[in-house]
Coordinates of C-alpha atoms and ligand atoms in Angstrom, one line a residue:
X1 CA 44.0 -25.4 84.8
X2 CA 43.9 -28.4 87.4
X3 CA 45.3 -27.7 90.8
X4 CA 45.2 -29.1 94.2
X5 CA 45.4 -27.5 97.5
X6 CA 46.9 -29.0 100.5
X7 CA 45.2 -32.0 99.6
X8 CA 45.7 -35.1 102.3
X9 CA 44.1 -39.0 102.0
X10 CA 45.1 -41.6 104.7
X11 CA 44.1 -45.3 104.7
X12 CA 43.2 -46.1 108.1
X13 CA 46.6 -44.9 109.7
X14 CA 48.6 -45.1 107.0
X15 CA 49.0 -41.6 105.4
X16 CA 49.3 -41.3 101.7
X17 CA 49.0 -37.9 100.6
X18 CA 50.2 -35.2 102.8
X19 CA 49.1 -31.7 102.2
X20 CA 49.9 -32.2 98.3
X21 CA 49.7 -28.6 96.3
X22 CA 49.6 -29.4 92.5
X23 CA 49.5 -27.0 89.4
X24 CA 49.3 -27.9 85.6
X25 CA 49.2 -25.4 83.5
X26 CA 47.4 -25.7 80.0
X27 CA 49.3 -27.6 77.8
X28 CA 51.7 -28.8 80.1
X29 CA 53.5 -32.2 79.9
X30 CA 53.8 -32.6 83.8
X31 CA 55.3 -36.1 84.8
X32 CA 54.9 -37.7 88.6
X33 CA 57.7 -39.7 89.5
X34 CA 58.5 -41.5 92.7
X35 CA 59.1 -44.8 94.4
X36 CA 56.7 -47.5 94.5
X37 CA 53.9 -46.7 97.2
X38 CA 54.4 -42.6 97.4
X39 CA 51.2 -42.4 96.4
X40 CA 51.2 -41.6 92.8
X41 CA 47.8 -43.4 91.9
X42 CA 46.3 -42.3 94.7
X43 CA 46.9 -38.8 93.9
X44 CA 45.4 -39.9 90.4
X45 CA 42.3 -40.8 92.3
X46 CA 42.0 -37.8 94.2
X47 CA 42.1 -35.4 90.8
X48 CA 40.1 -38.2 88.7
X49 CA 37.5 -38.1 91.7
X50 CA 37.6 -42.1 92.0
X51 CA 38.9 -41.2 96.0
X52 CA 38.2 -38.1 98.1
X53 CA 40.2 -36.1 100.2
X54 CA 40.3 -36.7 103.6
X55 CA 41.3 -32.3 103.5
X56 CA 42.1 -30.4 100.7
X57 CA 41.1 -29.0 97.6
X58 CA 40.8 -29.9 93.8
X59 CA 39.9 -27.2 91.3
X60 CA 39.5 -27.2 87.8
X61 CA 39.8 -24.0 85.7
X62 CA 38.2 -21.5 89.1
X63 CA 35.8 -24.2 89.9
X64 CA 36.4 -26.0 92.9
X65 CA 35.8 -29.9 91.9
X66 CA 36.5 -31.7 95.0
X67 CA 32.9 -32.8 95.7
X68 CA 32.1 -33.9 91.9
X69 CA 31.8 -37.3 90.9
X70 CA 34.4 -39.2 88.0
X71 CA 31.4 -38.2 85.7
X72 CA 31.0 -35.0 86.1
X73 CA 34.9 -34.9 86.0
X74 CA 35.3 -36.9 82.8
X75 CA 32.6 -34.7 81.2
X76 CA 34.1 -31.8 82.1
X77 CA 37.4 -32.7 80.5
X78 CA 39.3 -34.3 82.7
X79 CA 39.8 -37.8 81.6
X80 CA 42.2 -40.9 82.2
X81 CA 43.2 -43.3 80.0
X82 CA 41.1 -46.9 80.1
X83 CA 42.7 -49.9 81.0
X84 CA 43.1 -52.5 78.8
X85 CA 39.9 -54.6 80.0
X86 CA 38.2 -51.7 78.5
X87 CA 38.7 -52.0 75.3
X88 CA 35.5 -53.2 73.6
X89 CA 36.8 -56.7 72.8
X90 CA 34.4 -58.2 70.2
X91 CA 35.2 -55.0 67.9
X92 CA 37.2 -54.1 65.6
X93 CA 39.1 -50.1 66.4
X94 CA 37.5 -48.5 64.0
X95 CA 33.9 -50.0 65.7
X96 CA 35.7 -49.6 69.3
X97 CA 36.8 -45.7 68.6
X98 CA 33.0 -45.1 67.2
X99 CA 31.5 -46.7 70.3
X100 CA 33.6 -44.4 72.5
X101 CA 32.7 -40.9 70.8
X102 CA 29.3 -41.9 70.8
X103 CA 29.4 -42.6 74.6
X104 CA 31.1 -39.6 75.1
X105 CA 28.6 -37.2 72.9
X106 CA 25.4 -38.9 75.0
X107 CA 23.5 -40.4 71.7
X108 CA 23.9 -44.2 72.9
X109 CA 26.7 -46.3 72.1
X110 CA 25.0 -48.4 69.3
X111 CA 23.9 -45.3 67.5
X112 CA 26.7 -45.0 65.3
X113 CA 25.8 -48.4 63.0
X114 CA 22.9 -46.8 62.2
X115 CA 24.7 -43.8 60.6
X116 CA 25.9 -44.1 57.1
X117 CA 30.3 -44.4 56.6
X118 CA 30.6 -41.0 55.7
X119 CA 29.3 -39.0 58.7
X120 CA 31.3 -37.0 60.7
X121 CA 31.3 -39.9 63.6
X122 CA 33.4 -41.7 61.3
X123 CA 35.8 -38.6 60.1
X124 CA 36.5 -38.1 64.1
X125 CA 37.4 -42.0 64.5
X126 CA 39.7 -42.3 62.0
X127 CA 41.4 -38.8 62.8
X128 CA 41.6 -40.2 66.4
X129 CA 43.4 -43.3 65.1
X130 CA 45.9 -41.0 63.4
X131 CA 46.5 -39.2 66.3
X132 CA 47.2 -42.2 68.5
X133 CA 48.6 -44.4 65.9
X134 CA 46.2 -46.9 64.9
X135 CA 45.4 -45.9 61.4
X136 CA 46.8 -49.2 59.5
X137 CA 44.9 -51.6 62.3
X138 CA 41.5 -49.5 62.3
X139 CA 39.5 -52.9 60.7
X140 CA 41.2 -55.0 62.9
X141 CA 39.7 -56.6 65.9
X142 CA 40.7 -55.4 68.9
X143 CA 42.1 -58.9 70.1
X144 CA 44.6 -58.9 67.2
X145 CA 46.6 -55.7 68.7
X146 CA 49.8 -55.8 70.2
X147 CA 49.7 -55.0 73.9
X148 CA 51.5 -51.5 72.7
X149 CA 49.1 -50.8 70.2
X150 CA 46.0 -51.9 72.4
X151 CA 47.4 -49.2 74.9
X152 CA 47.7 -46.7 72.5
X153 CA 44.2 -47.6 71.7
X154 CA 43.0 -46.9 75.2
X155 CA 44.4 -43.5 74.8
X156 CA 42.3 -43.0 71.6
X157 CA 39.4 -44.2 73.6
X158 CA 40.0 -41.2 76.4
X159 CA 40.4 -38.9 73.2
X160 CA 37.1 -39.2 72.1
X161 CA 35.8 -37.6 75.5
X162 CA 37.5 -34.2 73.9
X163 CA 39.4 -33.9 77.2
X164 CA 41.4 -31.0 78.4
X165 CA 43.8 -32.7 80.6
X166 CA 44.8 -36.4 80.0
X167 CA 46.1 -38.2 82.9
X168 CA 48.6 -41.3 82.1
X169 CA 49.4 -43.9 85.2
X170 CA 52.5 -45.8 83.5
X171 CA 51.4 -45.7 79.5
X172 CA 54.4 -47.4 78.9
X173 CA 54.3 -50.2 81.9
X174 CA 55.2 -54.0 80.8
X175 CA 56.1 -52.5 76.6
X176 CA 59.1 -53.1 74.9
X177 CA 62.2 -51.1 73.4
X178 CA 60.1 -50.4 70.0
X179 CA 56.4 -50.3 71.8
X180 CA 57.7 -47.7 74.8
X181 CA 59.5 -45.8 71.6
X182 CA 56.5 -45.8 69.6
X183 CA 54.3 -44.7 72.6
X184 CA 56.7 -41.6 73.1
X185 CA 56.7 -40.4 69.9
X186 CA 52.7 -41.1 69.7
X187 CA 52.4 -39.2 73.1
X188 CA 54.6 -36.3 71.9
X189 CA 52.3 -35.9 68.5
X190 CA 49.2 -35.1 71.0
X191 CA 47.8 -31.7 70.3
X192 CA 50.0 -28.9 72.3
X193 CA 47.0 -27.5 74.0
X194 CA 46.5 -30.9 75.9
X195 CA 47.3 -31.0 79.2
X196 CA 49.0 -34.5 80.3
X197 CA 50.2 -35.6 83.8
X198 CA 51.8 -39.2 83.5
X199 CA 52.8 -41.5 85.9
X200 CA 56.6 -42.7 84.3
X201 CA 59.3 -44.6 85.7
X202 CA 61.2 -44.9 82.9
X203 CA 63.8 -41.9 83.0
X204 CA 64.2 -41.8 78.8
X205 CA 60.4 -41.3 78.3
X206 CA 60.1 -38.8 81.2
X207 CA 62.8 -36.8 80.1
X208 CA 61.4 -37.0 76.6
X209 CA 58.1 -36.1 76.9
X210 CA 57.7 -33.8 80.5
X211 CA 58.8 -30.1 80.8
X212 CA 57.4 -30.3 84.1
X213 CA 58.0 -33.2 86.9
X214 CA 56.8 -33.2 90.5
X215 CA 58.5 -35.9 92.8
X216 CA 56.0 -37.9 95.4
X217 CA 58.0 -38.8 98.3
X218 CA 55.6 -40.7 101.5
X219 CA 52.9 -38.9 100.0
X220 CA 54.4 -35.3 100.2
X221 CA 55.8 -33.2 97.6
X222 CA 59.8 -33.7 97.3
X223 CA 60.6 -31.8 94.6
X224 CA 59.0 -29.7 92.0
X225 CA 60.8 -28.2 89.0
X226 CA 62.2 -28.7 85.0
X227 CA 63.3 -31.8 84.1
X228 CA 66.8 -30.5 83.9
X229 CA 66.1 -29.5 87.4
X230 CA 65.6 -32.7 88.8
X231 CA 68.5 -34.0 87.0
X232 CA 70.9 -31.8 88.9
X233 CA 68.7 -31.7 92.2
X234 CA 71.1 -33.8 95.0
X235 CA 68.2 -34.2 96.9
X236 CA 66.5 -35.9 94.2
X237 CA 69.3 -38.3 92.9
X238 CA 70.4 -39.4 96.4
X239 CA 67.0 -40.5 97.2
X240 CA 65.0 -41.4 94.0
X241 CA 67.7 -41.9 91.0
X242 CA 70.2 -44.1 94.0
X243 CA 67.3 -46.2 95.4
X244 CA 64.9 -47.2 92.7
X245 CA 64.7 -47.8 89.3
Ligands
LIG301 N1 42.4 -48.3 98.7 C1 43.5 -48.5 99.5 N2 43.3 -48.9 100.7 C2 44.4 -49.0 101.6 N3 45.7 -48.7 101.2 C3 45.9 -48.2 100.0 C4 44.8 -48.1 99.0 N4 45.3 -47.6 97.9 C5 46.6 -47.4 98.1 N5 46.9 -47.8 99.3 C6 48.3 -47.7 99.9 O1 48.7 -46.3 99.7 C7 50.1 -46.3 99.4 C8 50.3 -45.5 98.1 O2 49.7 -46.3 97.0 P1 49.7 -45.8 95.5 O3 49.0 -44.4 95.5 O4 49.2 -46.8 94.7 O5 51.3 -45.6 95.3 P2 52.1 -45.5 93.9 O6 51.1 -45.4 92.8 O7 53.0 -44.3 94.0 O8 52.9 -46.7 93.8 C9 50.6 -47.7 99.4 O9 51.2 -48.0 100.6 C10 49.3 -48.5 99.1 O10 49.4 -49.8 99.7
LIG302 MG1 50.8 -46.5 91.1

């Protein structure tokens, strides 16, 4: 589905991916864990197309990607989620989800006030508020949303591109008990034959949601395997579980 082969990005001298081979399979919930600075987000970069490889490979489906731009990337169906600066802040959801469905289909992001309530635009928005949650708040303004709910906004908002693989850098960074437990159970309602990869340092949610985790060491590949794998991987504990949080 999306894979990387031997895939290396320094900084000046300072290495941060080292010959990184990544698979996710279709409908995989694949989780990236690793101290701060291993290179998580840069490896985001890499398969988002925001960075490119210094050498290496990125291929999507048997197409080798490593030369597209985020656009073509996002169009083809691999999208991450927005921060929260882009959320469409003078809207409401309902108004913000339209706006990103539009954007995403190509007919111009002010399009959809034209169209009358009961076009299909408007089915898709509110199913997309179901899916991530947002159904109560959808004639809210955006301003008026907790910080959990604005994130699981942003999700909605990657949604509407129709992706095939959704990739997560810390959904639930800065939330509380009840927001990280509501984005769990939000993320584990996603469709099965969506792909995820998420960036997670909190152990409950990874082990909740991933059936898949590769651990980022320096930039190289420490450990790959089942989440029960990792639990009883020595290697692992002694120098991810012992040293960080
Ligand atoms: N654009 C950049 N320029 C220089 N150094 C960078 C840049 N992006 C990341 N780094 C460095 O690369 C290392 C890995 O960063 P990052 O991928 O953000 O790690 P993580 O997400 O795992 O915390 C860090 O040492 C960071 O300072
Ligand atoms: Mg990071």
């Amino acid at each position: 589905m999306l894979r990387t082969e031997g895939l290396n990005k320094s900084f000046g001298s300072l290495t941060v991916t080292r010959d990184v081979n990544l698979t996710l399979d279709r409908g995989q919930r694949h989780a990236l864990i690793g101290p701060n600075g291993a290179g998580k987000t840069t490896l985001f970069n890499l398969l988002t197309g925001e960075l490119k490889p210094d050498r290496g490979k990125v291929f999507f489906g048997s197409r080798d990607i490593t030369r597209d731009t985020p656009d073509a990337r996002a169009r083809a169906g691999i999208a991450r989620s927005f921060q929260r600066n882009n959320l469409f802040d003078g809207l409401t959801v309902r108004e913000n989800l339209l706006t990103a469905i539009t954007l995403s289909s190509g007919i111009g992001h002010v399009f959809w006030r034209a169209l009358g309530k009961y076009s299909r635009l408007y089915d898709r928005a509110e199913s997309l508020a179901q899916l991530v949650g947002v159904t109560d708040q959808l004639d809210a303004p955006v301003k008026s949303l907790s910080y959990g709910l604005e994130r699981q906004l942003e999700i909605g908002l990657a949604l509407a591109l129709d992706p095939v693989v959704l990739l997560l850098d810390e959904p639930t960074a800065g939330m509380s008990p009840d927001e990280t437990a509501n984005m769990t159970t939000m993320l584990n309602g996603l469709p099965d034959d969506l792909t995820l990869l998420i960036i997670e340092h909190d152990m409950d949610v990874l082990f909740d949601i991933a059936n898949q985790v590769t651990v980022l060491d320096y930039g190289t590949v420490l450990f790959q395997g089942t989440p029960d794998e990792v639990r009883q991987s020595e290697d692992v504990r002694g120098r991810y579980f012992g040293a960080a949080s």
